[in-house]
XYZ file of C-alpha atoms in Angstrom:
565
model
C -44.134 -52.039 12.069
C -44.299 -52.136 8.235
C -47.764 -50.565 8.488
C -46.320 -47.597 10.429
C -43.606 -47.004 7.792
C -46.174 -47.088 5.022
C -48.313 -44.562 6.893
C -45.385 -42.125 7.251
C -44.432 -42.423 3.562
C -47.995 -41.743 2.482
C -48.190 -38.686 4.759
C -45.034 -37.162 3.350
C -46.183 -37.793 -0.208
C -49.570 -36.163 0.413
C -47.894 -33.159 2.065
C -45.684 -32.665 -1.016
C -48.697 -32.739 -3.315
C -50.494 -30.190 -1.097
C -47.487 -27.796 -1.205
C -47.259 -27.940 -5.030
C -50.968 -27.297 -5.263
C -50.662 -24.198 -2.995
C -47.791 -22.812 -5.169
C -49.850 -23.273 -8.308
C -52.677 -21.172 -6.823
C -50.350 -18.152 -6.219
C -50.422 -15.295 -8.838
C -47.153 -13.686 -10.039
C -46.827 -10.319 -11.776
C -45.559 -10.445 -15.398
C -42.733 -7.908 -15.462
C -43.017 -7.711 -19.228
C -46.250 -5.697 -18.818
C -44.312 -2.659 -17.539
C -42.878 0.259 -19.533
C -39.526 -0.179 -21.258
C -36.581 2.051 -20.211
C -36.298 5.345 -22.031
C -33.585 5.315 -24.747
C -30.670 7.414 -23.525
C -27.240 8.296 -24.871
C -24.775 5.449 -25.419
C -22.269 5.048 -22.615
C -20.496 1.733 -23.182
C -18.185 0.401 -20.485
C -14.513 0.915 -21.315
C -12.030 -1.737 -20.257
C -9.184 -0.535 -22.512
C -7.295 1.258 -19.745
C -7.577 -1.689 -17.379
C -6.418 -4.145 -20.015
C -3.527 -1.907 -21.136
C -2.433 -1.414 -17.535
C -2.572 -5.137 -16.833
C -0.480 -5.828 -19.948
C 2.102 -3.217 -18.994
C 2.415 -4.725 -15.523
C 3.072 -8.227 -16.798
C 6.576 -9.323 -15.964
C 8.572 -10.310 -19.051
C 10.483 -13.602 -18.827
C 14.227 -13.559 -18.343
C 14.840 -14.646 -21.948
C 12.461 -12.126 -23.528
C 14.031 -10.309 -26.477
C 14.151 -6.791 -27.802
C 13.769 -7.779 -31.434
C 12.755 -10.911 -33.305
C 14.093 -11.274 -36.861
C 11.793 -13.621 -38.734
C 11.622 -15.806 -41.801
C 7.899 -16.660 -41.454
C 6.272 -20.090 -41.596
C 5.481 -21.637 -44.950
C 2.119 -20.861 -46.593
C 1.538 -24.502 -47.504
C 3.954 -26.640 -45.490
C 6.513 -26.703 -48.320
C 9.965 -25.145 -48.566
C 9.886 -21.491 -49.587
C 12.832 -19.280 -50.481
C 13.037 -15.762 -49.066
C 16.010 -13.424 -48.984
C 17.005 -9.784 -48.662
C 18.531 -10.012 -52.128
C 16.072 -12.221 -54.017
C 12.439 -12.776 -54.877
C 10.409 -15.487 -53.200
C 9.469 -18.824 -54.665
C 8.649 -22.356 -53.685
C 11.744 -24.548 -53.850
C 11.216 -27.394 -56.307
C 14.849 -28.441 -55.825
C 14.283 -28.897 -52.068
C 16.902 -26.295 -51.194
C 16.469 -24.854 -47.693
C 17.693 -21.259 -48.036
C 20.109 -20.096 -45.304
C 18.900 -16.871 -43.687
C 22.197 -15.015 -43.790
C 20.465 -11.648 -44.267
C 18.814 -12.098 -40.854
C 22.143 -13.183 -39.367
C 23.793 -10.081 -40.834
C 21.278 -7.763 -39.170
C 21.573 -9.714 -35.931
C 25.326 -9.088 -35.979
C 24.729 -5.351 -36.317
C 22.259 -5.318 -33.418
C 23.498 -7.837 -30.869
C 25.978 -5.575 -29.031
C 23.072 -3.462 -27.728
C 19.898 -5.500 -28.149
C 18.681 -8.945 -27.190
C 18.104 -10.591 -30.567
C 16.225 -13.723 -31.546
C 16.432 -15.068 -35.113
C 13.513 -17.336 -36.013
C 13.862 -19.170 -39.314
C 10.588 -21.046 -39.532
C 11.450 -22.723 -42.837
C 14.813 -24.011 -41.644
C 13.454 -25.053 -38.248
C 10.187 -26.489 -39.671
C 8.069 -24.231 -37.466
C 4.369 -23.906 -38.309
C 2.000 -21.139 -37.273
C 0.948 -22.759 -33.985
C 4.551 -23.223 -32.853
C 5.431 -19.743 -34.095
C 2.642 -18.191 -32.042
C 4.033 -19.993 -28.991
C 7.470 -18.482 -29.721
C 5.944 -14.998 -29.854
C 4.219 -15.592 -26.533
C 7.411 -16.875 -24.955
C 9.979 -14.337 -26.205
C 7.617 -11.322 -26.212
C 9.628 -9.204 -28.684
C 9.279 -5.444 -28.452
C 10.159 -5.183 -32.137
C 9.296 -7.609 -34.922
C 11.062 -7.607 -38.319
C 9.830 -9.913 -41.061
C 10.887 -10.772 -44.574
C 8.211 -10.273 -47.227
C 7.967 -11.648 -50.759
C 5.218 -11.320 -53.352
C 4.128 -15.007 -53.511
C 3.886 -15.159 -49.698
C 2.635 -11.621 -48.985
C -0.570 -12.271 -47.004
C 1.044 -15.220 -45.270
C 4.005 -13.083 -44.166
C 1.767 -10.253 -42.998
C -0.130 -12.682 -40.774
C 3.015 -12.919 -38.658
C 3.082 -9.121 -38.344
C -0.567 -9.219 -37.270
C 0.190 -11.761 -34.548
C 3.163 -9.755 -33.297
C 1.250 -6.464 -33.342
C -1.576 -8.047 -31.380
C 0.986 -8.898 -28.685
C 2.276 -5.343 -28.454
C 5.299 -5.441 -30.783
C 6.312 -2.671 -33.164
C 6.172 -4.344 -36.572
C 8.551 -3.881 -39.507
C 9.051 -5.490 -42.915
C 11.862 -5.597 -45.481
C 12.620 -7.286 -48.770
C 12.496 -6.958 -52.534
C 8.692 -6.799 -52.582
C 8.205 -3.912 -50.152
C 11.188 -1.895 -51.406
C 9.445 -0.725 -54.622
C 5.947 -0.530 -53.096
C 6.270 0.506 -49.425
C 3.297 2.891 -49.349
C 0.770 0.514 -50.902
C 1.978 -2.341 -48.722
C 1.362 -0.295 -45.588
C -2.053 0.857 -46.816
C -3.096 -2.745 -47.310
C -1.782 -4.042 -43.977
C -2.623 -1.713 -41.117
C -0.786 -3.771 -38.498
C 2.506 -2.953 -40.215
C 4.240 0.021 -38.557
C 7.379 0.404 -40.685
C 8.780 -0.679 -44.040
C 12.569 -0.705 -44.359
C 13.122 -0.211 -48.078
C 16.483 -0.712 -49.738
C 19.347 -2.244 -47.772
C 17.926 -2.839 -44.282
C 21.201 -3.485 -42.425
C 21.925 0.018 -41.127
C 18.318 1.167 -41.258
C 17.172 -1.314 -38.611
C 20.008 -0.221 -36.302
C 19.200 3.448 -36.907
C 15.493 2.975 -36.154
C 16.045 0.991 -32.951
C 18.773 3.294 -31.658
C 16.490 6.308 -32.014
C 13.317 4.667 -30.711
C 15.174 3.225 -27.698
C 17.497 6.179 -27.126
C 20.761 4.286 -27.701
C 22.396 6.510 -30.298
C 25.155 7.361 -27.806
C 25.943 3.683 -27.186
C 26.975 2.616 -30.660
C 30.326 0.800 -30.784
C 32.996 2.451 -32.960
C 32.644 -0.060 -35.791
C 28.904 0.499 -36.135
C 29.195 4.264 -35.785
C 31.896 4.332 -38.451
C 29.423 3.001 -41.026
C 26.999 5.823 -40.246
C 29.836 8.352 -40.377
C 30.638 7.230 -43.929
C 27.111 7.913 -45.123
C 26.836 11.175 -47.103
C 25.018 13.846 -45.066
C 24.063 11.475 -42.257
C 22.380 13.200 -39.319
C 20.656 12.064 -36.159
C 16.885 12.044 -35.905
C 16.999 13.681 -32.485
C 16.275 17.402 -32.803
C 16.365 19.493 -29.605
C 16.039 16.310 -27.596
C 12.956 15.166 -29.498
C 12.662 12.311 -31.976
C 11.934 13.327 -35.576
C 11.263 10.182 -37.591
C 11.271 12.214 -40.805
C 15.081 12.263 -40.574
C 15.634 8.473 -40.589
C 16.450 7.470 -44.145
C 15.162 4.283 -45.743
C 11.821 3.931 -43.939
C 8.130 4.309 -44.652
C 6.094 4.866 -41.471
C 2.812 6.107 -40.040
C 2.628 9.721 -38.950
C -0.824 9.712 -37.391
C -3.233 8.844 -40.196
C -0.659 9.611 -42.890
C 1.866 7.189 -44.395
C 5.201 8.877 -44.960
C 8.060 7.686 -47.159
C 11.407 9.173 -46.148
C 14.361 9.643 -48.528
C 16.297 6.449 -49.343
C 19.349 5.370 -47.400
C 22.573 5.356 -49.448
C 24.141 1.991 -50.237
C 26.766 0.762 -47.783
C 29.975 1.953 -49.400
C 32.393 -0.629 -47.970
C 30.998 -4.104 -47.289
C 34.133 -4.935 -45.280
C 32.745 -2.617 -42.579
C 29.923 -5.065 -41.913
C 30.525 -7.503 -39.049
C 30.595 -11.210 -39.863
C 26.976 -12.454 -39.811
C 25.864 -14.103 -36.576
C 25.685 -17.569 -38.165
C 25.517 -19.152 -34.722
C 21.953 -17.801 -34.326
C 20.714 -19.780 -37.342
C 19.593 -23.436 -37.514
C 22.719 -24.156 -39.553
C 22.389 -27.912 -39.608
C 18.916 -27.678 -41.184
C 20.146 -26.036 -44.382
C 20.471 -28.457 -47.257
C 21.005 -28.524 -50.996
C 20.719 -31.371 -53.533
C 23.706 -33.625 -54.090
C 25.687 -32.773 -50.950
C 26.206 -34.643 -47.739
C 25.772 -32.489 -44.666
C 24.578 -28.929 -44.096
C 25.621 -25.848 -46.027
C 25.229 -22.104 -45.771
C 25.842 -18.854 -47.646
C 28.665 -16.357 -47.612
C 27.730 -13.058 -49.256
C 30.797 -12.094 -51.289
C 29.446 -8.937 -52.925
C 26.284 -7.034 -53.719
C 25.186 -5.916 -57.147
C 25.737 -6.800 -60.790
C 26.736 -4.681 -63.817
C 24.525 -6.613 -66.263
C 21.250 -5.186 -67.511
C 18.887 -8.208 -67.641
C 15.475 -6.530 -67.501
C 13.772 -9.279 -65.488
C 16.305 -9.324 -62.631
C 15.420 -8.141 -59.131
C 18.849 -6.526 -58.815
C 17.262 -3.460 -60.438
C 15.243 -3.155 -57.224
C 17.848 -4.279 -54.700
C 21.084 -2.636 -55.795
C 20.449 -0.950 -59.169
C 23.775 -0.607 -61.015
C 26.069 -0.730 -57.997
C 28.740 -3.384 -57.493
C 30.428 -3.594 -54.086
C 32.921 -6.290 -53.167
C 34.095 -7.820 -49.911
C 37.801 -8.432 -49.697
C 39.117 -11.974 -50.028
C 40.557 -11.630 -46.509
C 37.140 -10.913 -44.979
C 35.593 -13.848 -46.820
C 38.390 -16.122 -45.567
C 37.712 -14.948 -41.998
C 34.065 -15.921 -42.396
C 34.950 -19.340 -43.829
C 37.093 -19.996 -40.758
C 34.190 -19.048 -38.467
C 31.892 -21.431 -40.333
C 34.411 -24.259 -40.150
C 34.517 -23.784 -36.384
C 30.705 -24.128 -36.408
C 31.003 -27.415 -38.309
C 29.986 -26.098 -41.743
C 32.184 -27.216 -44.647
C 29.790 -26.742 -47.582
C 29.388 -23.136 -48.694
C 27.561 -21.310 -51.456
C 29.299 -18.067 -52.414
C 26.147 -16.000 -52.540
C 26.187 -13.016 -54.887
C 24.319 -11.437 -57.770
C 27.381 -12.359 -59.856
C 30.126 -14.148 -57.959
C 32.727 -13.848 -60.715
C 32.163 -10.119 -61.288
C 35.765 -9.411 -60.225
C 38.429 -11.800 -61.513
C 40.992 -10.363 -59.080
C 38.732 -11.020 -56.084
C 37.980 -14.601 -57.187
C 41.644 -15.411 -57.806
C 42.650 -13.938 -54.413
C 39.905 -15.890 -52.651
C 40.835 -19.204 -54.280
C 44.500 -18.733 -53.458
C 43.588 -17.763 -49.891
C 41.513 -20.921 -49.426
C 44.446 -23.030 -50.618
C 47.033 -21.113 -48.570
C 45.015 -21.530 -45.354
C 44.418 -25.224 -46.062
C 40.640 -24.776 -45.746
C 38.847 -28.039 -46.457
C 35.603 -26.739 -47.904
C 33.421 -27.599 -50.878
C 31.751 -24.608 -52.409
C 29.380 -23.536 -55.143
C 28.607 -20.217 -56.811
C 26.704 -18.565 -59.632
C 28.183 -16.917 -62.691
C 27.622 -15.490 -66.118
C 29.179 -17.201 -69.101
C 30.996 -14.014 -70.099
C 32.704 -13.581 -66.713
C 34.885 -16.728 -66.616
C 38.001 -18.078 -68.287
C 39.873 -21.379 -68.262
C 42.579 -20.379 -65.760
C 40.064 -19.008 -63.286
C 37.770 -22.042 -63.546
C 40.668 -24.432 -62.959
C 41.776 -22.505 -59.858
C 38.191 -22.420 -58.592
C 37.963 -26.199 -58.945
C 41.311 -26.681 -57.212
C 40.145 -24.621 -54.209
C 36.956 -26.636 -53.765
C 34.389 -25.292 -56.240
C 32.334 -28.186 -57.578
C 29.130 -26.592 -58.898
C 28.331 -23.394 -60.802
C 24.805 -22.121 -61.446
C 24.491 -20.364 -64.795
C 21.707 -17.981 -65.820
C 21.252 -19.064 -69.433
C 17.575 -18.072 -69.776
C 16.897 -18.854 -73.463
C 18.094 -20.723 -76.530
C 17.000 -17.853 -78.753
C 19.484 -15.101 -79.549
C 16.532 -12.800 -80.295
C 15.000 -13.331 -76.839
C 18.370 -12.815 -75.152
C 18.849 -9.499 -76.962
C 15.319 -8.411 -76.098
C 15.888 -8.775 -72.339
C 19.400 -7.239 -72.524
C 21.087 -10.429 -71.334
C 24.271 -9.582 -73.210
C 25.436 -13.136 -73.994
C 25.530 -15.372 -77.052
C 24.725 -19.054 -77.399
C 28.293 -19.776 -78.535
C 29.632 -18.178 -75.334
C 27.245 -20.283 -73.265
C 28.492 -23.487 -74.816
C 32.143 -22.462 -74.450
C 31.864 -21.495 -70.760
C 29.991 -24.645 -69.753
C 32.469 -26.802 -71.642
C 35.418 -25.140 -69.884
C 33.682 -25.618 -66.544
C 33.097 -29.322 -67.218
C 36.723 -29.750 -68.329
C 37.891 -28.151 -65.072
C 35.892 -30.774 -63.147
C 33.029 -28.493 -62.129
C 29.360 -29.496 -62.482
C 26.953 -27.209 -64.328
C 23.493 -26.137 -63.178
C 21.477 -24.217 -65.775
C 18.553 -21.878 -65.212
C 16.138 -21.128 -68.050
C 13.124 -18.815 -68.287
C 10.029 -19.599 -70.333
C 7.825 -16.662 -71.348
C 10.124 -13.676 -71.681
C 8.777 -10.898 -73.970
C 8.792 -11.957 -77.608
C 8.534 -15.639 -76.720
C 6.818 -17.981 -79.163
C 6.368 -21.712 -79.253
C 9.223 -21.780 -81.755
C 11.639 -19.934 -79.436
C 10.630 -22.187 -76.537
C 11.425 -25.166 -78.772
C 14.845 -23.615 -79.428
C 15.438 -23.261 -75.667
C 14.564 -26.894 -74.984
C 16.810 -28.168 -77.785
C 19.654 -25.886 -76.694
C 19.389 -27.033 -73.077
C 19.521 -30.667 -74.169
C 22.703 -30.003 -76.151
C 24.635 -28.449 -73.253
C 26.897 -30.230 -70.700
C 24.423 -29.683 -67.837
C 24.004 -31.826 -64.741
C 20.821 -30.072 -63.574
C 18.439 -27.748 -65.404
C 15.470 -25.803 -64.060
C 12.878 -24.087 -66.214
C 11.022 -21.180 -64.609
C 8.245 -18.994 -65.990
C 9.042 -15.304 -66.393
C 7.800 -13.390 -63.356
C 7.332 -9.591 -63.543
C 8.450 -8.693 -60.043
C 7.457 -5.165 -59.002
C 10.083 -2.560 -59.742
C 11.917 -4.477 -62.466
C 11.962 -3.173 -66.059
C 10.010 -6.293 -67.056
C 7.267 -5.350 -64.582
C 6.819 -1.910 -66.120
C 6.806 -3.410 -69.646
C 4.082 -5.867 -68.646
C 1.999 -3.043 -67.161
C 2.542 -0.845 -70.222
C 1.432 -3.522 -72.685
C -1.378 -4.981 -70.577
C 0.146 -8.444 -70.313
C -1.008 -9.105 -66.742
C -3.790 -11.664 -66.404
C -7.088 -10.258 -65.222
C -7.528 -10.390 -61.443
C -3.831 -10.929 -60.739
C -2.785 -10.935 -57.081
C 0.741 -10.580 -55.738
C 0.699 -14.166 -54.477
C 0.520 -15.311 -58.118
C 3.763 -13.596 -59.133
C 5.711 -16.814 -58.837
C 8.303 -18.441 -61.077
C 7.027 -21.997 -60.575
C 3.525 -22.313 -59.166
C 1.647 -20.369 -61.847
C 2.022 -17.369 -64.127
C 0.455 -13.919 -64.249
C 1.476 -13.348 -67.878
C -1.035 -13.574 -70.694
C 0.497 -12.580 -74.027
C -1.744 -12.030 -77.079
C -0.090 -14.931 -78.923
C 0.959 -17.060 -75.963
C -1.543 -17.588 -73.173
C -0.816 -18.305 -69.519
C -2.010 -21.884 -69.959
C 0.384 -22.354 -72.865
C 3.296 -20.983 -70.841
C 2.585 -23.416 -68.022
C 2.297 -26.287 -70.487
C 5.639 -25.464 -72.102
C 7.382 -24.994 -68.754
C 6.466 -28.519 -67.719
C 7.209 -29.944 -71.133
C 10.633 -28.295 -71.186
C 11.663 -29.890 -67.921
C 10.165 -33.240 -68.897
C 11.995 -33.355 -72.226
C 15.281 -32.378 -70.612
C 15.082 -34.577 -67.523
C 13.640 -37.791 -68.920
C 16.768 -38.688 -70.871
C 19.519 -41.184 -69.975
C 22.075 -38.561 -68.853
C 19.895 -36.578 -66.403
C 18.214 -39.779 -65.233
C 21.632 -41.227 -64.379
C 22.526 -38.033 -62.490
C 19.346 -38.374 -60.449
C 20.047 -42.047 -59.795
C 23.487 -41.088 -58.480
C 21.786 -38.583 -56.164
C 19.594 -41.368 -54.809
C 22.427 -43.831 -54.291
C 25.281 -41.483 -53.370
C 24.772 -41.582 -49.636
C 22.043 -42.831 -47.258
C 21.844 -39.376 -45.661
C 20.868 -37.763 -48.987
C 18.498 -40.517 -50.170
C 15.331 -39.098 -48.581
C 16.061 -35.599 -49.870
C 16.725 -36.826 -53.413
C 13.609 -39.015 -53.358
C 11.520 -36.080 -52.147
C 12.807 -33.912 -55.005
C 11.727 -36.578 -57.477
C 8.267 -36.856 -55.920
C 7.813 -33.069 -55.976
C 8.720 -32.851 -59.653
C 6.432 -35.754 -60.501
C 3.538 -34.110 -58.638
C 4.297 -30.810 -60.379
C 4.272 -32.519 -63.779
C 0.860 -34.100 -63.248
C -0.558 -30.860 -61.911
C -1.046 -31.721 -58.250
C 0.174 -29.821 -55.249
C 3.372 -31.308 -53.897
């Protein structure tokens, strides 16, 4: 039997060999020996219509939104500050900036539109998570904040949104003075809202979506108060040329429309939709628990030539009433927020408003702790004492320089004696002092920087920050720097930053020297017994603030030794 099996196996093997041998003897034609096709006209397949149709047929989820209002992810994983009213910078003091400007626009839109506010800094959302949010909420409109130091980063968000079919828009202090060039550089940006964006975004959406007849009386009243306001619908057709405060694309052309007038009465604005923000993520050094902003007014009468207010609000000053501010405080208390920063270009611009607000807080029994900013020439002893009694515990002062000559050169309008007097009165009232200084203003020398450091060390300050002068586009300082050729060669917008680096290169004071003196100024001020004790108190004050205080110290140490924090 084994012999029979072996015979069969051998037969099958020999048959296989014979078959392979027969195949090898066959001759195949080489198709490559034929003539090549004649070159004809190009007629590429077009799948655009199919893809567009398939996209239009996709069913949007139930929680899809009409508009997404965005504070984009961080460029480097750190905490960045962006605002409708301010320039952008990386936060060395670890302050997470409440996005009240987005909440204000949300309040103006939410009666008619489904709104989603995405604060990526406050919510610690990176680009991967942000892309997932875009895919989930599928906004039809996308509005982003833009600042100079984060420009390309911010425009990446507009690119992602545009690629998903959204109409893209940008606002902020960077695009307000340069809307045309911004749009030329970023072709996925459809609109720039320059100036105050609050009413402009409502005007644009109402016209694009055909909802101009559905405005509630309060919203319509603000438009009615605008001088010469008119609808952009002409004979039933949309004419975008008539919407004020926008730059937009008319075919291949970029068009800048006339500016929108400033909102005359800030009391007409609805209370910001704070509930749409990640309120409990907002933090500030030396406080326990979250905080947020209340915008008390817009504008400042001072003429400091480096200030972004020249771009945002020029010389206007518009106040909210104390009653409206009290109403907003009550709303925030109901949301569990008891720490408030009275956010303004100059909080104490109106003594009557401040006094009325402080008395209102006391009369209503509101248990809040609040901070503000001020100028040294806009306070007095009685007002400071009442502020402290109503819960004010910190004031930020723009001191800028210890040189009278430098202060006069930038039209600051204060004296060193007035600085010392105001900070002393504040300390006597029981209020802490936070001083801001600027290294590298025009006319600066190593001698004037030395004067600033010595002056800062002599003041009753609890915290001091030293920034480098930054010529933000549209400010008088910017035009001076351009005129005199003080910009460093090869400067990009991302380098116009008060902390990370400098774009200034004076003939007698180089960029490297400015950066050296900025770090030295902070080091000399901070590494003394008084400031060191203040920092130690921050560390030990409360377990909930320990990590934040420690992180601030690590960031400043990394900054001092020249490494990225």
